[in-house]
XYZ file of C-alpha atoms in Angstrom:
341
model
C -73.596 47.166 185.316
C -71.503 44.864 182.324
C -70.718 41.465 182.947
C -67.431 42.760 183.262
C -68.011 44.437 186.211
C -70.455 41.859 187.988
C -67.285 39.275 187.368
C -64.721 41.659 188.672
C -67.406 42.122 191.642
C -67.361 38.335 192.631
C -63.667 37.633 192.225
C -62.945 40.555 195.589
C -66.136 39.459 197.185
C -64.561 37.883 200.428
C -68.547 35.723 200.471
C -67.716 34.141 197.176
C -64.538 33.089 198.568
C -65.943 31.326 201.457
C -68.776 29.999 198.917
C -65.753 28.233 197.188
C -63.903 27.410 200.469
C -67.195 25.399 201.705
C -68.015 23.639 198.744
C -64.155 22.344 198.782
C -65.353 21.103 202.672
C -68.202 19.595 201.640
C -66.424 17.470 198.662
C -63.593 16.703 200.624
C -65.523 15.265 203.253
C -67.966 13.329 200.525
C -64.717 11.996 199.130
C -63.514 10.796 203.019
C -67.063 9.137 203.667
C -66.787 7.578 200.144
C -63.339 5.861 200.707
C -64.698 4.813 204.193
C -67.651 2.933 202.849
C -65.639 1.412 200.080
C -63.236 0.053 202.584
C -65.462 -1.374 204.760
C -67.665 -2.834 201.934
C -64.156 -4.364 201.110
C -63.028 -5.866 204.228
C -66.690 -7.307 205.109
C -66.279 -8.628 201.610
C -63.333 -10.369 201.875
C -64.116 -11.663 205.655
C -67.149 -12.984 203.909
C -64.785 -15.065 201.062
C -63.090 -16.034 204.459
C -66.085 -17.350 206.259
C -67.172 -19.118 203.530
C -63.954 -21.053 202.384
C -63.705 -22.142 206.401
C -67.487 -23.028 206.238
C -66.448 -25.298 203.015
C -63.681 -26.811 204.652
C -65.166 -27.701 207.955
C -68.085 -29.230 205.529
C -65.305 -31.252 204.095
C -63.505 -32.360 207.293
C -60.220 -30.823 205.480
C -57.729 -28.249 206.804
C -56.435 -26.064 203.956
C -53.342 -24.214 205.445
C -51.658 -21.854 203.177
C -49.975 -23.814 199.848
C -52.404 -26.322 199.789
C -54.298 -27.721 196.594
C -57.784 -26.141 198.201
C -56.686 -22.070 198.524
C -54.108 -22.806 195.251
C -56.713 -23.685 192.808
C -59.773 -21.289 194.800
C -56.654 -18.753 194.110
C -56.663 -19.528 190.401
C -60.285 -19.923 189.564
C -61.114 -16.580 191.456
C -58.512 -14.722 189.043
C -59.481 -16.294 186.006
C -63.273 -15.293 187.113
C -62.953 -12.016 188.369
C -59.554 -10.196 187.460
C -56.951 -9.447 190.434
C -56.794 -9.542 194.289
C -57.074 -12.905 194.442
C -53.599 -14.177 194.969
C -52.909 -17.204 196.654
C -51.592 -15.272 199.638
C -54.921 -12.674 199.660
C -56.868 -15.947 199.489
C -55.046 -17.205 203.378
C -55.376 -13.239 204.321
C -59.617 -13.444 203.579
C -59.452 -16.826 205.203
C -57.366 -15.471 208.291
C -59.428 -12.843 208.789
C -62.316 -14.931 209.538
C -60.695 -17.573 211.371
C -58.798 -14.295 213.739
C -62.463 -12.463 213.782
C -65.008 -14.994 214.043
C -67.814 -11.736 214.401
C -67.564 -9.174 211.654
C -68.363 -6.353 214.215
C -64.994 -7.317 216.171
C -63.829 -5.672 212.739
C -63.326 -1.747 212.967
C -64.972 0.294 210.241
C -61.923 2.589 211.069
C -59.100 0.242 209.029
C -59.131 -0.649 205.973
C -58.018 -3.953 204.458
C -54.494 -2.910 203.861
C -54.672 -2.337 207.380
C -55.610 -5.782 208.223
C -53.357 -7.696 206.058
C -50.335 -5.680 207.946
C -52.217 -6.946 211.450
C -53.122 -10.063 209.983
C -49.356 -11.078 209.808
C -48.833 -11.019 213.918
C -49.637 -14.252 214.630
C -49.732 -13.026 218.504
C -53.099 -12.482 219.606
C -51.984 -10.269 222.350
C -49.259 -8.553 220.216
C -51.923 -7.969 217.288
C -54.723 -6.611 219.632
C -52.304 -4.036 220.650
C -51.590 -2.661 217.518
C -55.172 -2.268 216.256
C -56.112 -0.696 219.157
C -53.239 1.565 219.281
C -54.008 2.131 215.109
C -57.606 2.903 215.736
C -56.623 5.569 218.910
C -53.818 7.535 216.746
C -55.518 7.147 213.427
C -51.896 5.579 211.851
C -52.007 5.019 207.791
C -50.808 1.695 206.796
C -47.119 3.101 206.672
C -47.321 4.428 210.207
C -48.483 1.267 211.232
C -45.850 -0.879 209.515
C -42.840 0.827 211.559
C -44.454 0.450 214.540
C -44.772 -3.151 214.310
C -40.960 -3.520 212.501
C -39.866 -1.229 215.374
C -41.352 -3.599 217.892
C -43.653 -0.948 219.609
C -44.958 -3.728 221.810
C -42.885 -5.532 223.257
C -40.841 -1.763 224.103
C -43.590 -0.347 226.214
C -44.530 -3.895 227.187
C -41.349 -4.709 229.041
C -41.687 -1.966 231.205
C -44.543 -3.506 232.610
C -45.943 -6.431 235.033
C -47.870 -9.248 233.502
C -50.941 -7.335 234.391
C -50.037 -4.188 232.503
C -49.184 -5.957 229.787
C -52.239 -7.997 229.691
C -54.640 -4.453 229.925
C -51.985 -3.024 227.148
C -53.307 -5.949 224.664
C -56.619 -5.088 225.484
C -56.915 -1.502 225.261
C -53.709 -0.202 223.747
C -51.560 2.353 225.927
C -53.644 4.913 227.830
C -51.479 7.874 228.848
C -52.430 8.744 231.931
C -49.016 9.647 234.327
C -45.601 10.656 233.160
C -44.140 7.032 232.801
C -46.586 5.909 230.279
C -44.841 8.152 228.078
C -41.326 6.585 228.410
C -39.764 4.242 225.901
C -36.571 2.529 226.746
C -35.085 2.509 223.774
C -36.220 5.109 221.515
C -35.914 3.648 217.908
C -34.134 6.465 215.424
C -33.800 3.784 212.369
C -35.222 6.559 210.300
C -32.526 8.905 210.619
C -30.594 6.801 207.670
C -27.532 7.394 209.841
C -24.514 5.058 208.400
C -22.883 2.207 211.001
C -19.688 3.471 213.112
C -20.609 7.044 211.331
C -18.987 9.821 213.792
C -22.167 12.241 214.362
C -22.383 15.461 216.626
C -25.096 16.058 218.840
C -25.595 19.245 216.809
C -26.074 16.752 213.810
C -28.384 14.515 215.635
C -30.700 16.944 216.349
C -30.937 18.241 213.036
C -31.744 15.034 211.486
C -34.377 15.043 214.175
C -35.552 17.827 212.926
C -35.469 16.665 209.426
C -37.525 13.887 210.012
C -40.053 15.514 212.502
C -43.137 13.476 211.321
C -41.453 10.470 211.796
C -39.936 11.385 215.358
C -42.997 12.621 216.723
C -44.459 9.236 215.736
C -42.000 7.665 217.660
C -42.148 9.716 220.813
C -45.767 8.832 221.026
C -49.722 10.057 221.178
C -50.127 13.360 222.379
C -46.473 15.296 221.345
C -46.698 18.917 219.832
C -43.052 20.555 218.877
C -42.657 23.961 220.278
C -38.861 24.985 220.036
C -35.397 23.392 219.707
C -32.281 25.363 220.982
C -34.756 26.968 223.570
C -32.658 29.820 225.468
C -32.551 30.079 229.211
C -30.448 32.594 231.194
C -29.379 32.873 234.476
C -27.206 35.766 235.376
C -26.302 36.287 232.118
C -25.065 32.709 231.396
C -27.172 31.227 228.741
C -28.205 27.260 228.394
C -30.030 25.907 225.513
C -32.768 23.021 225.647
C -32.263 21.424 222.449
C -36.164 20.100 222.007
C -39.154 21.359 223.526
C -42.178 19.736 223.453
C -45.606 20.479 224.694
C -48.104 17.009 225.624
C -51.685 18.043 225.371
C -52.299 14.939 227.040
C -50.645 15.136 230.454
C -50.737 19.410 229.839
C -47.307 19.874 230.136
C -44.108 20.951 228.761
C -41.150 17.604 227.846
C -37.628 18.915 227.340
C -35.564 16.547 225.873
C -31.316 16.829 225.925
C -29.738 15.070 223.485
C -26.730 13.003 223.867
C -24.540 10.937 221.548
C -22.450 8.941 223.898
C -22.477 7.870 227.512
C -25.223 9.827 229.983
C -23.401 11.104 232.839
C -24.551 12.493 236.040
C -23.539 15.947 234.795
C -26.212 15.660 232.098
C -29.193 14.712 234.673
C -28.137 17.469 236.848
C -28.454 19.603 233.779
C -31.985 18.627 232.762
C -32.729 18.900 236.722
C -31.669 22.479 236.555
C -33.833 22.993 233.191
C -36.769 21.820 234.703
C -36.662 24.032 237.685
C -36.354 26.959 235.556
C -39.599 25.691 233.745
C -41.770 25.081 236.428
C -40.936 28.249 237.829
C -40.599 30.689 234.667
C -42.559 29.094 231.880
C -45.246 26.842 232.616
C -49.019 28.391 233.054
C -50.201 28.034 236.466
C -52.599 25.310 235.060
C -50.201 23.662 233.339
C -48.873 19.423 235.237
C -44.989 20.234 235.937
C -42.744 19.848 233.411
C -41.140 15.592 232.320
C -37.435 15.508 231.313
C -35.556 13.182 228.722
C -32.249 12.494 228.769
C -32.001 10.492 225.264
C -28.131 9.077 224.857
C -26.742 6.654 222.881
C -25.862 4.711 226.469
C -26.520 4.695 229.831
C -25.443 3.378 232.922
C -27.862 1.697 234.982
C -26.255 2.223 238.234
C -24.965 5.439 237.648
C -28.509 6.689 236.725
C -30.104 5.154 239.490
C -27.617 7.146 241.935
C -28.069 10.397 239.580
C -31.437 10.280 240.152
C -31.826 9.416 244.214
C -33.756 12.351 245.769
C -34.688 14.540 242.440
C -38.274 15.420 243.057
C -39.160 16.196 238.857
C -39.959 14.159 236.466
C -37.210 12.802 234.791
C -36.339 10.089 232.983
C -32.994 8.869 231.094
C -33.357 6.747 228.045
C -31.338 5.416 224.943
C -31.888 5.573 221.398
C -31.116 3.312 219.254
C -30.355 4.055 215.189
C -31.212 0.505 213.964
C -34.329 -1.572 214.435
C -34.016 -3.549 217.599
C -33.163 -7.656 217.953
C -37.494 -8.479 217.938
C -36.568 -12.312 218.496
C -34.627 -11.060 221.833
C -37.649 -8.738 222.718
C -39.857 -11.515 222.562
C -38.859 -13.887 224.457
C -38.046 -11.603 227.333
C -41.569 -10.675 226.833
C -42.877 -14.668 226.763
C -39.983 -14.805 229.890
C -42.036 -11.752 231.619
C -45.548 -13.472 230.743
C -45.156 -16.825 232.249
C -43.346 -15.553 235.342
């Protein structure tokens, strides 16, 4: 047999394509435990710079907050000595982050030290403990973790809660364990890019939704796999469309969501109602939790959904959305409000 042949032999041998397959594993996963060990190498190194310029300073009696002669001309020296990353504002950051996490192992291996200078700017204990928890559970990159703080995850899901909850949210991030924990009130749609007193459709809406999937699911929350939009359901030959279907492997069941540009009505709860029956009945597996319904408009009216709702036995839930990033200030001191009640 030529070479020719032997070659020929190896390119439509389905074992040398799984040869090639694994060795692509096995580098890709050197490469991951490579860029793991580099960033913690980094963030112990720099919570190490930290400890010692707050060892120096206690030596010294002084305080060095940020701007002050001590980090401005450590800032200089350390970039005239060894090259960049040591800004004046990195300097505070590797300070911080000893003076925030007095024990190293407090640190997670998990984030890296982009990671911590994004957590390292909540100067909320509470608030900050939160997110890294909630970064470490859903594995969120840097940019992930940067909407969630500008979109004031928090203090959303916090509000919803008594000073207890919100205490155990700080300390262990949200654990999903019943329907409600899934709830926000509102939903923030700020990536949409939709245009002030721009006239939408629902049909539009949901597209955009669509669009921006990655981003949505992020929103809605640990735990959310699309399955459908537009879903059909028929009843003596009248059709009814669900426009997103969702499946939470969580909780093991199906969330419909109906979406609404203006003012919820009643009409629209009795709607979802009706879709939920029809899902519990027709389309959930037998070991499948029953099905949670969202009714996600643009407004709502508190009373009216409260009346709307009065003796429905599924779960379901009315909400707004919101296409700009909400008032934080406002959320924060109705949180403080909430605390010290």
């Amino acid at each position: 047999m030529n070479t020719k042949q032997n070659k020929n032999m190896i390119n439509k041998s389905g074992e040398y394509n799984q040869l090639v397959n694994s060795i692509g594993d096995l580098l890709e996963s050197a490469r991951k435990q490579v860029a793991r060990t580099i960033n913690t190498i980094l963030v112990e190194t720099y919570w190490g710079i930290g400890k010692r310029i707050v060892e120096y300073e206690q030596k010294g009696g002084e305080k060095a907050e940020y701007g002050t002669k001590l980090l401005t001309k450590l800032s200089k020296d350390l970039r005239f000595r060894y090259g960049k990353g040591f800004s004046k504002s990195n300097v505070y950051l590797m300070r911080l982050s000893y003076i925030k996490y007095p024990k190293f192992q407090t640190l997670s291996g998990k984030l890296s030290w982009s990671h911590y200078v994004e957590l390292l700017s909540i100067s909320d204990d509470l608030t900050r403990s939160f997110y890294e928890k909630q970064c470490i559970k859903e594995n969120w990159s840097v940019r992930e973790l940067k909407r969630q703080i500008n979109s004031a995850l928090f203090e959303r899901i916090a509000l919803s809660k008594d000073k207890k909850g919100v205490l155990a949210l700080s300390k262990n991030g949200q654990i999903i364990e019943k329907e409600e924990d899934i709830i926000k009130d509102p939903y923030v749609l700020e990536f949409l890019n939709i245009p002030e007193k721009y006239q939408y459709t629902e049909k539009e809406l949901e597209q955009r939704l669509i669009d921006n999937l990655q981003m949505f699911l992020l929103e809605l929350g640990k735990g959310f796999a699309f399955v459908n939009r537009q879903y059909r359901i028929t009843l003596n030959n009248n059709h009814f469309y669900v426009d997103l279907v969702f499946y939470h492997t969580i909780l093991k069941c199906f969330v419909l969501i109906d979406l609404k540009v203006g003012k919820i009505t009643h009409q629209d709860i009795g709607q979802m109602n009706m879709y939920l029956n029809y899902f519990k009945s027709e389309v959930s597996a037998d070991n499948d939790s029953p099905p949670v319904g969202i009714v996600l408009g643009a407004e709502k009216d508190n009373i009216l959904v409260e009346y709307a709702l009065g003796g429905i036995s599924n779960k379901l839930f009315v909400s707004r959305y919101k296409l700009y990033l909400p008032d934080k200030k406002e959320l924060k001191k109705r949180l403080k409000y909430l605390l010290e009640g």
